[in-house]
Short mmCIF file of C-alpha atoms in Angstrom, two decimals:
data_model
loop_
_atom_site.label_atom_id
_atom_site.label_comp_id
_atom_site.label_asym_id
_atom_site.label_seq_id
_atom_site.Cartn_x
_atom_site.Cartn_y
_atom_site.Cartn_z
CA MET A 610 -0.16 0.43 -0.37
CA ALA A 611 2.90 2.30 0.84
CA GLU A 612 4.77 1.63 -1.97
CA ASN A 613 1.97 2.98 -4.39
CA GLU A 614 1.14 6.31 -2.40
CA PRO A 615 3.78 8.69 -3.51
CA ASP A 616 5.09 11.30 -0.85
CA ARG A 617 4.77 9.51 1.85
CA ASP A 618 8.48 10.39 2.90
CA GLU A 619 9.73 12.33 5.63
CA ILE A 620 10.00 15.32 4.31
CA SER A 621 10.99 18.79 5.98
CA ASP A 622 8.93 22.37 6.69
CA GLU A 623 10.80 23.97 4.38
CA GLU A 624 10.13 21.57 1.55
CA LEU A 625 7.09 21.52 2.52
CA LEU A 626 5.80 25.51 2.00
CA ALA A 627 7.68 24.91 -0.91
CA GLN A 628 5.47 22.82 -2.90
CA GLU A 629 2.86 24.60 -1.33
CA ALA A 630 3.50 27.71 -2.93
CA LEU A 631 4.57 25.74 -6.67
CA PHE A 632 0.58 24.58 -6.47
CA ASP A 633 -0.30 28.47 -5.18
CA SER A 634 0.19 30.01 -8.37
CA VAL A 635 -1.77 26.88 -10.33
CA ASP A 636 -4.92 28.17 -11.41
CA GLU A 637 -7.50 26.12 -10.53
CA ASN A 638 -10.66 27.29 -12.49
CA ASP A 639 -9.71 26.37 -15.91
CA GLY A 640 -13.30 26.18 -17.75
CA LEU A 641 -14.95 22.91 -18.79
CA LEU A 642 -12.64 20.98 -16.75
CA THR A 643 -14.18 22.35 -13.58
CA ASN A 644 -17.45 23.08 -14.45
CA SER A 645 -17.96 19.54 -16.23
CA LEU A 646 -16.71 18.43 -12.16
CA ALA A 647 -19.15 20.32 -10.68
CA ASN A 648 -21.72 20.01 -12.34
CA LEU A 649 -21.92 15.97 -12.25
CA SER A 650 -24.86 13.97 -11.82
CA LYS A 651 -25.33 13.24 -7.81
CA VAL A 652 -26.84 10.29 -6.42
CA GLN A 653 -29.90 10.82 -5.50
CA VAL A 654 -30.79 10.31 -1.20
CA PRO A 655 -34.55 8.01 -0.94
CA SER A 656 -36.61 9.69 1.79
CA GLY A 657 -36.02 7.24 3.69
CA PHE A 658 -32.88 8.14 4.86
CA LEU A 659 -33.06 11.16 7.34
CA PRO A 660 -36.21 9.37 9.21
CA GLY A 661 -33.40 6.16 9.40
CA VAL A 662 -31.15 8.28 10.86
CA MET A 663 -33.03 9.69 13.50
CA PHE A 664 -35.21 6.27 14.27
CA ARG A 665 -31.23 5.19 15.17
CA VAL A 666 -30.61 8.18 17.06
CA PHE A 667 -33.00 7.86 19.38
CA GLU A 668 -33.36 5.35 19.80
CA LYS A 669 -29.60 5.11 20.84
CA HIS A 670 -30.05 8.76 23.02
CA HIS A 671 -33.31 6.89 25.15
CA ARG A 672 -31.62 3.55 25.54
CA GLU A 673 -28.97 5.89 26.74
CA LYS A 674 -31.10 7.40 28.98
CA VAL A 675 -32.62 4.57 30.44
CA ALA A 676 -30.54 4.76 34.06
CA LEU A 677 -30.43 2.10 36.81
CA PRO A 678 -32.05 4.43 39.13
CA PHE A 679 -35.47 3.84 36.20
CA ILE A 680 -35.24 0.68 36.26
CA LEU A 681 -34.70 0.15 39.98
CA GLY A 682 -37.62 2.43 40.47
CA ILE A 683 -40.26 0.02 38.03
CA ALA A 684 -38.73 -2.77 39.21
CA THR A 685 -39.84 -1.57 42.67
CA ALA A 686 -43.10 0.01 41.48
CA LEU A 687 -44.02 -4.22 40.02
CA LEU A 688 -42.60 -5.66 43.28
CA ALA A 689 -45.47 -3.19 45.41
CA LEU A 690 -47.97 -4.31 42.79
CA CYS A 691 -46.95 -7.98 43.19
CA ALA A 692 -47.83 -7.43 46.60
CA THR A 693 -50.58 -5.17 46.77
CA PHE A 694 -52.11 -8.02 44.36
CA PHE A 695 -51.13 -10.81 47.23
CA CYS A 696 -52.15 -8.94 50.31
CA LEU A 697 -55.68 -8.40 48.46
CA ASP A 698 -55.73 -11.72 47.46
CA VAL A 699 -55.00 -13.12 51.20
CA TRP A 700 -57.40 -10.60 52.46
CA ALA A 701 -60.53 -11.64 49.96
CA TYR A 702 -59.45 -15.35 50.56
CA SER A 703 -60.01 -14.86 54.52
CA LYS A 704 -63.36 -13.27 54.29
CA GLU A 705 -64.36 -15.98 52.98
CA PRO A 706 -66.57 -19.00 55.38
CA GLY A 707 -64.35 -21.09 58.26
CA ARG A 708 -60.91 -19.55 56.49
CA GLY A 709 -60.19 -17.81 60.09
CA SER A 710 -57.87 -14.36 60.90
CA PHE A 711 -55.78 -12.88 57.99
CA SER A 712 -52.71 -14.24 59.02
CA ALA A 713 -54.01 -18.02 59.14
CA SER A 714 -54.94 -17.82 55.04
CA PHE A 715 -51.50 -16.00 54.49
CA ASP A 716 -49.80 -18.88 55.77
CA LEU A 717 -52.38 -21.33 53.65
CA LYS A 718 -52.01 -19.72 50.63
CA LEU A 719 -48.43 -19.44 50.53
CA GLU A 720 -47.73 -23.26 52.05
CA PHE A 721 -49.99 -23.69 48.63
CA LEU A 722 -47.69 -21.52 46.53
CA SER A 723 -44.92 -23.42 48.02
CA ASP A 724 -46.28 -26.82 47.24
CA HIS A 725 -47.33 -25.75 43.35
CA ALA A 726 -43.99 -24.05 42.97
CA SER A 727 -42.05 -27.47 44.40
CA GLN A 728 -44.58 -29.56 42.00
CA LEU A 729 -43.37 -27.80 38.80
CA VAL A 730 -39.87 -28.24 39.38
CA SER A 731 -40.70 -31.88 40.10
CA ASP A 732 -42.57 -32.13 37.04
CA MET A 733 -39.58 -30.03 34.72
CA SER A 734 -37.05 -32.55 36.36
CA GLY A 735 -38.74 -35.58 35.49
CA LEU A 736 -39.51 -34.15 31.85
CA PHE A 737 -35.44 -32.99 31.20
CA ALA A 738 -34.17 -36.07 33.21
CA ALA A 739 -36.25 -38.38 30.86
CA THR A 740 -35.55 -36.10 27.69
CA TRP A 741 -32.30 -36.33 28.83
CA GLN A 742 -31.94 -40.03 28.65
CA ILE A 743 -33.57 -40.42 25.33
CA VAL A 744 -31.57 -37.91 23.48
CA SER A 745 -28.61 -38.89 24.99
CA GLY A 746 -29.21 -42.33 23.51
CA VAL A 747 -30.30 -41.55 20.39
CA ALA A 748 -27.16 -38.80 19.92
CA GLY A 749 -25.16 -41.55 21.87
CA ALA A 750 -23.14 -38.69 23.11
CA THR A 751 -23.89 -35.76 25.59
CA PRO A 752 -25.60 -33.59 23.45
CA ASN A 753 -24.08 -30.11 23.41
CA THR A 754 -25.35 -26.92 24.99
CA THR A 755 -27.21 -25.66 21.78
CA LEU A 756 -29.61 -28.93 22.08
CA VAL A 757 -29.85 -28.61 25.81
CA PHE A 758 -31.93 -25.33 25.08
CA LEU A 759 -33.86 -26.64 22.94
CA VAL A 760 -34.26 -29.06 24.67
CA LEU A 761 -35.60 -27.26 27.63
CA GLY A 762 -37.64 -24.99 25.25
CA LEU A 763 -38.91 -27.80 23.83
CA LEU A 764 -40.50 -29.55 27.87
CA LEU A 765 -41.38 -26.10 28.22
CA LEU A 766 -43.85 -25.72 24.87
CA LEU A 767 -44.96 -29.27 25.81
CA TYR A 768 -45.78 -28.12 30.04
CA LEU A 769 -47.48 -24.87 28.92
CA ILE A 770 -49.76 -27.31 26.44
CA LYS A 771 -50.29 -29.44 29.23
CA LYS A 772 -51.61 -26.40 32.20
CA GLY A 773 -53.81 -25.48 29.16
CA LEU A 774 -55.28 -28.63 28.41
CA THR A 775 -55.40 -28.99 32.07
CA ALA A 776 -57.25 -25.82 32.86
CA LEU A 777 -59.60 -26.51 29.75
CA MET A 778 -60.82 -30.09 30.68
CA GLY A 779 -61.77 -28.62 34.10
CA MET B 1273 -33.75 31.71 15.55
CA GLU B 1274 -34.47 29.15 13.31
CA ALA B 1275 -32.37 25.76 13.52
CA THR B 1276 -31.78 26.21 9.59
CA LYS B 1277 -30.23 29.64 9.54
CA LEU B 1278 -27.86 28.88 12.83
CA THR B 1279 -24.27 27.52 11.38
CA ASP B 1280 -22.83 23.46 11.73
CA GLU B 1281 -20.73 24.41 14.88
CA GLU B 1282 -24.50 26.13 16.72
CA ILE B 1283 -26.41 23.26 15.75
CA VAL B 1284 -23.83 20.95 17.20
CA GLU B 1285 -23.69 22.87 20.62
CA LYS B 1286 -27.20 23.24 21.30
CA ILE B 1287 -27.33 18.69 20.46
CA GLN B 1288 -24.49 19.06 22.95
CA GLU B 1289 -26.94 20.80 25.66
CA GLY B 1290 -29.79 18.25 24.61
CA SER B 1291 -31.72 19.59 21.68
CA LEU B 1292 -31.28 16.43 19.92
CA GLU B 1293 -33.69 16.52 17.06
CA LEU B 1294 -31.52 19.76 15.37
CA PHE B 1295 -29.27 16.15 15.17
CA GLU B 1296 -32.03 16.73 11.90
CA VAL B 1297 -30.29 19.59 10.92
CA ILE B 1298 -27.15 18.39 9.95
CA VAL B 1299 -28.52 15.15 8.43
CA LYS B 1300 -29.90 17.15 5.98
CA ARG B 1301 -26.59 19.19 5.10
CA TYR B 1302 -23.92 16.57 4.47
CA GLN B 1303 -26.13 13.42 3.74
CA LYS B 1304 -25.65 14.38 0.20
CA LYS B 1305 -22.23 15.00 0.10
CA LEU B 1306 -21.36 11.81 1.90
CA VAL B 1307 -23.83 9.56 0.18
CA ASN B 1308 -21.76 10.88 -3.01
CA TYR B 1309 -18.36 11.28 -1.89
CA ILE B 1310 -18.94 7.84 -0.14
CA TYR B 1311 -20.63 5.76 -3.44
CA ARG B 1312 -17.96 7.36 -6.12
CA MET B 1313 -15.10 6.08 -3.95
CA ILE B 1314 -17.00 2.28 -2.87
CA HIS B 1315 -18.47 1.72 -6.38
CA ASP B 1316 -21.51 0.35 -4.43
CA LEU B 1317 -24.38 2.65 -3.80
CA GLU B 1318 -26.68 -0.27 -1.38
CA SER B 1319 -23.79 -0.42 0.89
CA ALA B 1320 -23.00 3.63 0.15
CA MET B 1321 -25.89 4.51 1.61
CA GLU B 1322 -25.69 1.35 4.73
CA LEU B 1323 -22.22 3.28 5.43
CA CYS B 1324 -23.55 6.51 5.49
CA GLN B 1325 -25.83 6.03 8.25
CA GLU B 1326 -23.21 4.80 10.07
CA VAL B 1327 -21.15 7.48 9.26
CA PHE B 1328 -24.09 9.62 11.05
CA ILE B 1329 -24.24 7.27 13.90
CA LYS B 1330 -20.26 7.65 14.59
CA VAL B 1331 -20.82 11.20 14.86
CA TYR B 1332 -23.64 11.70 16.79
CA ASN B 1333 -21.32 8.56 19.61
CA SER B 1334 -18.81 10.89 18.79
CA LEU B 1335 -20.46 14.42 19.38
CA ASP B 1336 -18.73 15.10 22.42
CA LYS B 1337 -15.05 14.46 21.68
CA TYR B 1338 -15.37 17.30 19.18
CA ASN B 1339 -13.36 20.34 19.41
CA PRO B 1340 -15.14 23.18 17.98
CA SER B 1341 -11.89 25.49 17.04
CA TYR B 1342 -11.76 22.78 14.22
CA LYS B 1343 -14.42 23.67 11.35
CA PHE B 1344 -17.89 20.77 11.86
CA THR B 1345 -17.20 20.50 7.87
CA THR B 1346 -13.57 19.24 8.27
CA TRP B 1347 -14.26 17.08 10.86
CA ILE B 1348 -17.05 15.35 9.46
CA HIS B 1349 -15.36 14.94 5.98
CA ARG B 1350 -12.93 13.00 8.00
CA ILE B 1351 -15.10 10.73 10.17
CA SER B 1352 -16.63 9.89 6.72
CA SER B 1353 -13.45 9.21 5.05
CA ASN B 1354 -11.88 6.81 8.37
CA ALA B 1355 -14.95 5.02 8.02
CA THR B 1356 -14.89 4.19 3.99
CA ILE B 1357 -11.42 3.51 4.82
CA ASP B 1358 -12.19 1.08 6.82
CA TRP B 1359 -14.59 -0.26 4.94
CA MET B 1360 -12.44 -0.64 2.35
CA ARG B 1361 -9.67 -2.99 4.09
CA LYS B 1362 -12.69 -4.94 5.46
CA LYS B 1363 -14.01 -5.84 2.46
CA LYS B 1364 -10.41 -6.20 1.53
CA ILE B 1365 -10.13 -3.20 -1.52
CA ASP B 1366 -6.59 -2.16 -1.93
CA ALA B 1367 -7.51 1.46 -1.15
CA TYR B 1368 -3.73 2.82 -2.12
CA SER B 1369 -4.47 0.42 -5.31
CA LEU B 1370 -2.76 2.59 -8.81
CA ASP B 1371 -4.46 0.07 -10.82
CA SER B 1372 -7.44 1.51 -13.10
CA THR B 1373 -11.12 -0.07 -11.76
CA ASP B 1374 -13.18 -2.32 -13.67
CA ASP B 1375 -16.62 -0.12 -14.04
CA SER B 1376 -17.78 -2.10 -17.10
CA ASP B 1377 -21.11 -3.55 -14.40
CA MET B 1378 -21.40 -0.16 -12.86
CA PRO B 1379 -24.25 2.21 -14.12
CA SER B 1380 -22.79 5.24 -13.98
CA LEU B 1381 -24.66 8.03 -11.53
CA SER B 1382 -26.27 9.55 -15.34
CA GLN B 1383 -27.84 6.28 -15.71
CA GLN B 1384 -29.19 6.09 -12.86
CA ILE B 1385 -30.53 9.71 -12.21
CA PRO B 1386 -32.33 11.81 -15.03
CA SER B 1387 -31.17 14.88 -17.05
CA LYS B 1388 -34.52 17.04 -16.33
CA ASP B 1389 -34.79 20.11 -18.89
CA LEU B 1390 -32.38 19.34 -22.06
CA SER B 1391 -33.60 18.57 -25.26
CA PRO B 1392 -32.64 14.89 -26.55
CA LEU B 1393 -29.49 15.55 -28.00
CA ALA B 1394 -28.27 18.23 -25.21
CA THR B 1395 -29.11 15.40 -22.83
CA LEU B 1396 -27.41 12.52 -24.85
CA GLU B 1397 -24.25 14.73 -24.67
CA MET B 1398 -24.16 15.52 -21.82
CA GLY B 1399 -24.98 12.44 -20.84
CA GLN B 1400 -21.64 11.17 -22.78
CA LEU B 1401 -19.32 13.37 -21.23
CA GLN B 1402 -21.05 12.62 -17.54
CA THR B 1403 -20.22 9.10 -18.46
CA ARG B 1404 -16.23 10.11 -19.48
CA ILE B 1405 -15.49 11.99 -16.15
CA GLU B 1406 -16.50 9.43 -13.56
CA VAL B 1407 -15.13 6.87 -15.98
CA ALA B 1408 -11.83 9.02 -15.73
CA ILE B 1409 -12.82 9.92 -11.79
CA ASN B 1410 -13.02 5.93 -10.83
CA GLU B 1411 -9.49 5.08 -13.19
CA LEU B 1412 -7.69 7.51 -11.11
CA PRO B 1413 -5.80 5.99 -8.33
CA TYR B 1414 -7.66 6.34 -4.38
CA ILE B 1415 -5.47 9.21 -3.01
CA TYR B 1416 -5.94 11.09 -6.32
CA ARG B 1417 -10.04 9.96 -6.35
CA GLN B 1418 -10.40 11.17 -2.99
CA LEU B 1419 -8.94 14.38 -3.08
CA ILE B 1420 -10.73 15.34 -6.51
CA ILE B 1421 -13.90 14.35 -5.17
CA LEU B 1422 -13.83 16.74 -1.96
CA ARG B 1423 -12.48 19.72 -3.72
CA HIS B 1424 -14.23 19.39 -6.29
CA ILE B 1425 -17.65 17.27 -6.04
CA ASN B 1426 -17.90 18.06 -2.18
CA GLU B 1427 -16.64 21.80 -2.61
CA LEU B 1428 -13.65 21.68 0.38
CA SER B 1429 -11.14 24.48 0.15
CA TYR B 1430 -7.54 22.76 0.54
CA GLU B 1431 -7.40 23.47 3.70
CA GLU B 1432 -10.74 21.78 4.88
CA ILE B 1433 -9.20 18.52 2.68
CA SER B 1434 -5.62 18.84 4.75
CA MET B 1435 -7.06 19.09 8.02
CA ALA B 1436 -9.83 15.96 6.86
CA VAL B 1437 -7.74 13.60 5.57
CA ASP B 1438 -4.75 14.51 7.52
CA LEU B 1439 -2.12 15.40 5.05
CA PRO B 1440 0.68 18.82 4.62
CA LEU B 1441 -1.73 21.31 2.70
CA GLY B 1442 1.18 21.20 0.38
CA THR B 1443 0.70 17.27 -0.24
CA VAL B 1444 -3.00 18.58 -0.64
CA LYS B 1445 -2.85 20.97 -3.11
CA ASN B 1446 0.22 18.47 -5.18
CA ARG B 1447 -2.40 15.47 -5.84
CA ILE B 1448 -5.38 17.38 -6.53
CA PHE B 1449 -3.45 19.45 -9.35
CA ARG B 1450 -1.74 15.77 -10.49
CA GLY B 1451 -5.33 14.40 -10.41
CA ARG B 1452 -6.67 16.68 -12.69
CA GLU B 1453 -4.10 16.43 -14.83
CA MET B 1454 -4.63 13.24 -15.37
CA LEU B 1455 -8.12 13.95 -15.52
CA LYS B 1456 -7.56 15.88 -18.66
CA ALA B 1457 -5.15 13.32 -20.12
CA LYS B 1458 -7.44 10.63 -19.68
CA LEU B 1459 -10.05 12.91 -21.37
CA MET B 1460 -8.31 13.81 -23.84
CA GLN B 1461 -6.92 10.88 -24.34
CA ASP B 1462 -10.51 9.58 -24.85
CA ASP B 1463 -11.08 12.52 -27.85
CA LYS B 1464 -7.61 11.72 -29.36
CA GLY B 1465 -9.08 7.75 -29.36
CA GLY B 1466 -12.53 8.42 -30.50
CA ARG B 1467 -11.30 10.70 -33.69
CA HIS B 1468 -9.39 7.69 -34.37
CA GLY B 1469 -11.36 5.43 -33.65
#
């Protein structure tokens, strides 16, 4: 690359000034060439170019401006909403006949939820273990990470379908 | 004050103060020049559009590093020039090649853009002349082509070009002079070839 480029060698300031002065006297306005160059057709920029650039600029700007406190604020608000919803749910539950106090209903709800979560984890683990065995057997080797995630996604989908069907069938 | 009457440097200052929407004025002012510059350097319209978008995003990202003591036009052309060289390096196009470019498959600009308000004959002649000049420019080595485009098509001053491409002023004048001589020689050669052929 360098061999093709002239004037790359170190030259002194005097030489540079001399070179500059040499071309100071050159008349650039030699008519046809200058005019022809100036009047060359230009590529037209499509109308979508400007909005495209501005969209990316605004997107970048807003992404940068979403500060951590803002994200934490949203997370806290969502958490507070969830807690409120849960408390109202427990309160409604405690108002049913024969349920006792709010704290007793709260304990019952928590127990129910933890049982439900344990059942979910247990179901998922069972399904995962079984699938892992089958896939390992078919592949004849330990599956790669991508495959594992694919299987996990498939299992989740199957589980959701199962839950949906169960809900539909009452 | 109307934004379009502000200088580039004043607009940049306002953007830095938070008037992000004024970046649109900058894009409007420079989109045509930069797209044309990049297109003439890389000969691929779609890539030129994409690269030009990247240049504007780069400009936006670097606005906080902009030194107002330099002219904005120089600065933006410098970013554009560097981005073009990077693109050419990535695509393994020799930016400093002295070989001619084979443009046989490339539509000329005059073929892409219809001339307006000209008689059919004048349109034909103008089209032919423009095609010849475009071919001659494309056949110039990169180092001359870049400077000729910046000087005669983007209308930058020698000083601005010198700062934009980071070359001494004398070298810039020298190369533009040589580039113009090469262009003239090429056009005269075509004329002779046309008459004899």
